[in-house]
Tab-separated table of C-alpha atoms in Angstrom:
chain	number	residue	atom	x	y	z
A	1	MET	CA	-75.417	13.650	-1.243
A	2	ARG	CA	-74.646	11.127	-3.939
A	3	ILE	CA	-76.520	7.872	-3.720
A	4	ARG	CA	-74.147	5.143	-2.665
A	5	ALA	CA	-74.718	1.468	-3.425
A	6	THR	CA	-74.782	-0.734	-0.358
A	7	VAL	CA	-71.877	-2.987	-1.234
A	8	ALA	CA	-68.655	-3.726	0.581
A	9	ALA	CA	-65.759	-1.350	-0.031
A	10	VAL	CA	-63.144	-4.052	0.241
A	11	SER	CA	-60.101	-5.259	-1.573
A	12	GLY	CA	-59.333	-8.589	-3.208
A	13	ALA	CA	-57.338	-9.849	-0.247
A	14	LEU	CA	-60.411	-10.195	1.866
A	15	ALA	CA	-62.058	-12.652	-0.476
A	16	LEU	CA	-59.279	-15.111	0.275
A	17	SER	CA	-59.517	-14.933	4.045
A	18	ALA	CA	-59.794	-18.386	5.590
A	19	LEU	CA	-61.899	-17.114	8.441
A	20	ALA	CA	-64.591	-14.942	6.953
A	21	VAL	CA	-65.782	-11.914	8.888
A	22	PRO	CA	-69.409	-10.759	8.272
A	23	ALA	CA	-69.838	-7.464	6.474
A	24	ALA	CA	-70.547	-4.544	8.807
A	25	GLN	CA	-72.904	-1.718	7.969
A	26	ALA	CA	-72.281	1.774	9.368
A	27	ASP	CA	-75.115	3.966	10.577
A	28	ASP	CA	-74.869	6.026	7.373
A	29	GLY	CA	-75.521	2.968	5.207
A	30	ARG	CA	-71.983	2.214	4.091
A	31	SER	CA	-70.972	-1.423	4.392
A	32	TRP	CA	-67.567	-2.987	4.544
A	33	THR	CA	-65.722	-6.056	5.830
A	34	PRO	CA	-63.449	-5.223	8.801
A	35	ASP	CA	-60.874	-7.967	8.295
A	36	PHE	CA	-57.089	-8.013	7.817
A	37	GLY	CA	-56.992	-10.437	4.933
A	38	PHE	CA	-54.862	-13.205	6.409
A	39	THR	CA	-55.349	-16.638	4.890
A	40	ALA	CA	-53.398	-18.418	7.654
A	41	PRO	CA	-55.529	-20.883	9.666
A	42	GLU	CA	-53.739	-19.741	12.798
A	43	ARG	CA	-55.595	-16.373	12.720
A	44	PRO	CA	-56.753	-15.768	16.308
A	45	THR	CA	-60.423	-15.247	17.083
A	46	SER	CA	-59.467	-12.650	19.694
A	47	ARG	CA	-57.492	-9.508	18.878
A	48	LEU	CA	-54.152	-8.136	20.041
A	49	ALA	CA	-51.885	-11.106	20.872
A	50	ALA	CA	-51.975	-14.639	19.484
A	51	THR	CA	-50.201	-16.045	22.544
A	52	SER	CA	-49.067	-14.420	25.742
A	53	ASP	CA	-45.549	-15.818	25.465
A	54	SER	CA	-45.000	-14.733	21.841
A	55	ASP	CA	-42.006	-12.500	21.030
A	56	LEU	CA	-43.898	-11.128	18.034
A	57	LYS	CA	-44.212	-7.358	18.238
A	58	ILE	CA	-45.324	-4.524	15.909
A	59	THR	CA	-42.975	-1.608	16.322
A	60	LYS	CA	-44.050	0.892	13.675
A	61	ALA	CA	-46.793	1.595	11.115
A	62	VAL	CA	-46.398	4.498	8.705
A	63	VAL	CA	-49.134	5.551	6.207
A	64	ASN	CA	-48.393	7.601	3.088
A	65	GLY	CA	-44.823	8.362	4.256
A	66	GLY	CA	-46.153	10.067	7.358
A	67	LYS	CA	-48.135	12.648	5.316
A	68	ALA	CA	-51.866	13.290	5.441
A	69	ILE	CA	-53.960	11.457	2.800
A	70	VAL	CA	-55.432	14.160	0.530
A	71	VAL	CA	-58.343	13.060	-1.643
A	72	GLY	CA	-60.208	14.961	-4.378
A	73	THR	CA	-63.685	14.385	-5.742
A	74	THR	CA	-63.228	11.568	-8.302
A	75	ALA	CA	-59.780	9.979	-8.391
A	76	PRO	CA	-59.168	7.164	-5.853
A	77	LYS	CA	-55.958	7.719	-3.836
A	78	LYS	CA	-53.627	4.725	-3.351
A	79	VAL	CA	-51.353	5.048	-0.369
A	80	THR	CA	-48.590	2.847	1.020
A	81	VAL	CA	-48.689	1.391	4.543
A	82	ALA	CA	-45.289	0.281	5.921
A	83	ILE	CA	-45.482	-1.993	8.967
A	84	THR	CA	-42.335	-2.876	10.901
A	85	ALA	CA	-42.389	-5.860	13.224
A	86	THR	CA	-40.008	-8.189	15.019
A	87	ASP	CA	-40.034	-11.823	16.162
A	88	ASP	CA	-37.256	-14.319	16.994
A	89	SER	CA	-38.408	-16.499	14.010
A	90	GLY	CA	-38.679	-13.542	11.568
A	91	ILE	CA	-41.667	-11.959	9.846
A	92	ALA	CA	-43.720	-13.703	7.121
A	93	ASP	CA	-46.622	-11.406	6.330
A	94	ALA	CA	-48.636	-8.378	7.428
A	95	GLY	CA	-52.116	-6.889	6.988
A	96	THR	CA	-53.675	-3.480	7.472
A	97	ILE	CA	-56.917	-1.543	7.673
A	98	LEU	CA	-57.584	2.226	7.660
A	99	TRP	CA	-60.792	2.950	9.519
A	100	ILE	CA	-62.849	5.372	11.628
A	101	GLY	CA	-65.340	4.718	14.378
A	102	SER	CA	-65.449	3.915	18.076
A	103	ASP	CA	-64.707	0.215	17.617
A	104	LEU	CA	-63.781	-1.887	14.583
A	105	ASP	CA	-67.034	-3.862	14.744
A	106	SER	CA	-69.353	-1.044	15.824
A	107	ASP	CA	-72.182	0.401	13.727
A	108	ASP	CA	-70.347	3.749	13.448
A	109	SER	CA	-67.204	2.227	11.884
A	110	PHE	CA	-66.128	2.381	8.244
A	111	GLY	CA	-62.880	1.770	6.477
A	112	PHE	CA	-60.671	0.607	3.613
A	113	THR	CA	-58.629	-2.531	3.514
A	114	GLN	CA	-55.410	-3.558	1.751
A	115	ASN	CA	-55.254	-4.188	-2.017
A	116	GLU	CA	-52.776	-7.061	-1.896
A	117	GLU	CA	-53.231	-10.710	-0.964
A	118	ALA	CA	-49.906	-10.568	0.884
A	119	ALA	CA	-47.469	-7.895	1.969
A	120	LYS	CA	-43.981	-7.373	0.525
A	121	CYS	CA	-41.693	-7.923	3.540
A	122	LYS	CA	-38.083	-6.827	3.504
A	123	ALA	CA	-35.789	-8.069	6.232
A	124	VAL	CA	-33.954	-5.442	8.267
A	125	ASN	CA	-32.139	-8.243	10.083
A	126	ALA	CA	-32.804	-11.830	11.132
A	127	THR	CA	-35.694	-10.938	13.412
A	128	THR	CA	-37.105	-7.636	12.048
A	129	SER	CA	-38.806	-6.825	8.747
A	130	THR	CA	-40.709	-3.928	7.196
A	131	CYS	CA	-43.786	-5.071	5.258
A	132	THR	CA	-45.457	-2.766	2.721
A	133	LEU	CA	-49.002	-2.816	1.484
A	134	THR	CA	-51.282	-0.396	-0.308
A	135	VAL	CA	-54.756	0.844	0.535
A	136	THR	CA	-56.982	2.705	-1.938
A	137	VAL	CA	-59.125	5.466	-0.500
A	138	ASP	CA	-62.069	6.048	-2.905
A	139	PRO	CA	-63.876	9.353	-2.639
A	140	ALA	CA	-67.060	7.732	-3.950
A	141	TRP	CA	-67.376	6.172	-0.496
A	142	LEU	CA	-66.523	9.229	1.542
A	143	ILE	CA	-68.693	11.777	3.311
A	144	ASN	CA	-67.386	15.188	4.353
A	145	SER	CA	-67.179	14.342	8.027
A	146	ASP	CA	-64.623	11.648	7.136
A	147	ALA	CA	-62.003	14.387	6.899
A	148	THR	CA	-60.553	13.607	10.319
A	149	THR	CA	-58.062	11.348	11.990
A	150	TRP	CA	-58.296	7.687	10.979
A	151	LYS	CA	-57.075	4.639	12.868
A	152	VAL	CA	-54.470	2.350	11.348
A	153	GLY	CA	-55.041	-1.297	12.102
A	154	ALA	CA	-51.971	-3.566	11.801
A	155	ALA	CA	-51.621	-7.330	11.929
A	156	VAL	CA	-48.434	-9.407	11.503
A	157	LEU	CA	-47.719	-13.111	10.918
A	158	SER	CA	-44.371	-14.536	12.095
A	159	ASN	CA	-42.462	-17.355	10.408
A	160	ASP	CA	-43.430	-19.704	13.229
A	161	GLY	CA	-47.116	-19.046	12.793
A	162	GLN	CA	-47.819	-16.500	15.511
A	163	ILE	CA	-50.124	-13.576	14.774
A	164	VAL	CA	-50.471	-10.255	16.532
A	165	GLN	CA	-53.282	-7.872	15.638
A	166	GLN	CA	-53.793	-4.333	16.856
A	167	ASP	CA	-56.912	-2.586	15.598
A	168	ALA	CA	-55.693	0.946	16.248
A	169	PHE	CA	-51.912	0.747	16.333
A	170	ALA	CA	-51.308	4.153	14.692
A	171	ARG	CA	-53.140	7.203	13.333
A	172	THR	CA	-53.318	8.957	9.967
A	173	LYS	CA	-55.165	12.035	8.750
A	174	LEU	CA	-57.587	12.230	5.810
A	175	GLN	CA	-58.134	15.648	4.176
A	176	ARG	CA	-60.299	17.182	1.459
A	177	LEU	CA	-58.248	18.401	-1.509
A	178	SER	CA	-58.103	22.185	-1.750
A	179	LYS	CA	-57.821	24.535	-4.726
A	180	ILE	CA	-57.074	28.238	-4.977
A	181	THR	CA	-57.050	30.731	-7.856
A	182	VAL	CA	-55.812	34.293	-8.376
A	183	ASN	CA	-56.215	37.104	-10.885
A	184	ALA	CA	-54.597	40.484	-10.581
A	185	ALA	CA	-56.011	43.263	-12.786
A	186	PRO	CA	-55.755	45.505	-14.626
A	187	GLU	CA	-52.602	44.549	-16.524
A	188	PRO	CA	-50.632	46.491	-17.482
A	189	VAL	CA	-51.181	49.167	-14.874
A	190	LYS	CA	-49.672	52.566	-14.190
A	191	LYS	CA	-47.404	52.916	-11.186
A	192	GLY	CA	-49.346	54.053	-8.114
A	193	LYS	CA	-52.698	52.935	-9.451
A	194	THR	CA	-54.936	50.357	-7.766
A	195	ILE	CA	-54.777	46.662	-8.558
A	196	THR	CA	-57.699	44.423	-7.693
A	197	VAL	CA	-56.706	40.835	-6.803
A	198	THR	CA	-59.483	38.308	-6.972
A	199	GLY	CA	-59.640	34.518	-6.594
A	200	LYS	CA	-61.407	31.652	-4.913
A	201	LEU	CA	-60.605	29.100	-2.265
A	202	SER	CA	-62.464	25.816	-2.628
A	203	ARG	CA	-62.210	22.196	-1.447
A	204	ALA	CA	-63.574	18.807	-2.342
A	205	ASN	CA	-67.124	18.063	-1.363
A	206	TRP	CA	-67.167	14.283	-1.289
A	207	GLU	CA	-70.950	14.157	-0.958
A	208	THR	CA	-71.669	16.017	-4.212
A	209	GLY	CA	-68.482	15.157	-6.174
A	210	THR	CA	-67.740	18.850	-6.745
A	211	TYR	CA	-65.517	21.577	-5.307
A	212	LYS	CA	-67.284	24.009	-3.004
A	213	GLY	CA	-66.044	27.393	-1.749
A	214	TYR	CA	-64.301	27.254	1.619
A	215	ALA	CA	-65.848	30.092	3.625
A	216	THR	CA	-64.348	32.564	6.152
A	217	GLN	CA	-60.798	31.229	5.920
A	218	ALA	CA	-57.677	33.328	6.440
A	219	VAL	CA	-55.727	33.640	3.155
A	220	LYS	CA	-52.493	35.523	2.564
A	221	LEU	CA	-51.951	37.801	-0.378
A	222	GLN	CA	-48.310	37.556	-1.392
A	223	PHE	CA	-46.059	39.405	-3.854
A	224	ARG	CA	-42.682	38.836	-5.423
A	225	LYS	CA	-40.793	41.326	-7.561
A	226	LYS	CA	-39.913	40.289	-11.077
A	227	THR	CA	-36.254	40.362	-10.101
A	228	SER	CA	-36.713	38.286	-6.931
A	229	SER	CA	-37.382	34.602	-6.206
A	230	THR	CA	-38.985	35.195	-2.799
A	231	TYR	CA	-42.627	35.963	-2.025
A	232	THR	CA	-43.548	38.236	0.906
A	233	THR	CA	-46.959	38.527	2.552
A	234	VAL	CA	-48.658	41.840	1.827
A	235	LYS	CA	-51.858	41.318	3.805
A	236	THR	CA	-54.192	38.629	5.106
A	237	ILE	CA	-57.853	38.540	4.113
A	238	LYS	CA	-60.775	36.167	4.681
A	239	SER	CA	-62.656	34.233	2.026
A	240	SER	CA	-66.336	35.137	1.612
A	241	SER	CA	-69.270	32.831	2.345
A	242	THR	CA	-68.777	31.372	-1.130
A	243	GLY	CA	-64.981	31.104	-0.851
A	244	ALA	CA	-64.412	34.211	-3.001
A	245	LEU	CA	-61.231	36.268	-2.440
A	246	LYS	CA	-60.911	39.972	-3.247
A	247	THR	CA	-58.743	42.826	-2.141
A	248	THR	CA	-56.932	45.864	-3.564
A	249	VAL	CA	-53.327	47.055	-3.481
A	250	LYS	CA	-51.274	49.853	-5.031
A	251	ALA	CA	-49.080	49.072	-8.007
A	252	SER	CA	-45.389	49.793	-7.458
A	253	VAL	CA	-43.143	47.523	-9.498
A	254	ASP	CA	-43.455	44.616	-11.932
A	255	GLY	CA	-44.105	41.339	-10.184
A	256	TYR	CA	-46.236	38.327	-9.354
A	257	TRP	CA	-49.301	38.207	-7.081
A	258	ARG	CA	-50.651	35.096	-5.485
A	259	TYR	CA	-52.950	33.819	-2.722
A	260	SER	CA	-51.706	31.296	-0.169
A	261	PHE	CA	-53.831	29.202	2.240
A	262	ALA	CA	-52.091	27.653	5.258
A	263	GLY	CA	-54.665	24.837	5.589
A	264	THR	CA	-56.714	23.383	8.420
A	265	SER	CA	-56.993	20.006	10.086
A	266	THR	CA	-59.434	18.891	7.381
A	267	THR	CA	-57.969	20.737	4.380
A	268	PRO	CA	-54.383	20.935	3.139
A	269	THR	CA	-52.301	23.981	2.429
A	270	VAL	CA	-52.553	25.354	-1.121
A	271	THR	CA	-50.878	28.204	-2.982
A	272	ALA	CA	-51.836	29.682	-6.350
A	273	ALA	CA	-49.317	30.158	-9.134
A	274	GLY	CA	-48.243	33.817	-9.339
A	275	ASP	CA	-50.143	36.148	-11.685
A	276	PHE	CA	-47.778	38.662	-13.324
A	277	VAL	CA	-48.617	42.364	-13.460
A	278	ASP	CA	-46.670	44.766	-15.671
A	279	VAL	CA	-46.351	48.144	-14.007
A	280	LYS	CA	-45.717	51.079	-16.418
């Protein structure tokens, strides 16, 4: 595992918070500040509702357009969080946190906060707005077990000073970026002769900063004729203990061979570019 400095993985917005929240340290040594970044003095000390009679309500929170967040080994991934809320006075601001753990303040929690000091809120009508923020997920802070479902915390400030905060309003999925290769040989080949198709399925290992073979996974070998635009599945094989792929087929016509992986809950689908084989 890479050595990780014990510093807070936070964004600039948190430094401006009027009510500072102490940094939390997870059991694995990672520390962060679980705060929503509001500067408003009205920020409630208790979560969920600012007042029982408030009309302020969060209605939707969408991360990364509803798609899983896929992160490789080195490049931080910036994703958009869109929070929709309504209040009779209108919406002034919003904040967000992406996190994992049993409770926001527990020792097993860890997360990433918004990049902006304030959200960009666009009115849908007089009472409802959708506020957008970004969160940067940095693989330097991730461990492999983080490839799971994350909670989406959302907080909203109304124009009349009310605040509602929900620590786990929605869910999003974090996945380890996958890669796949293919090589069909020999080329050219005589019709009826055997072609060996090799390749490798790998995925990001956040703890080493490298790509490691993804073992014993079902992978489809697909083929498309030179004159066609459609691939068909020829057979399904399993990757080896090192992620290696290898199988044989008979050559029949010119065309492209590729491997395709459907993905798992922790790893996204990936398909290799077709490798052309000239059949004589």
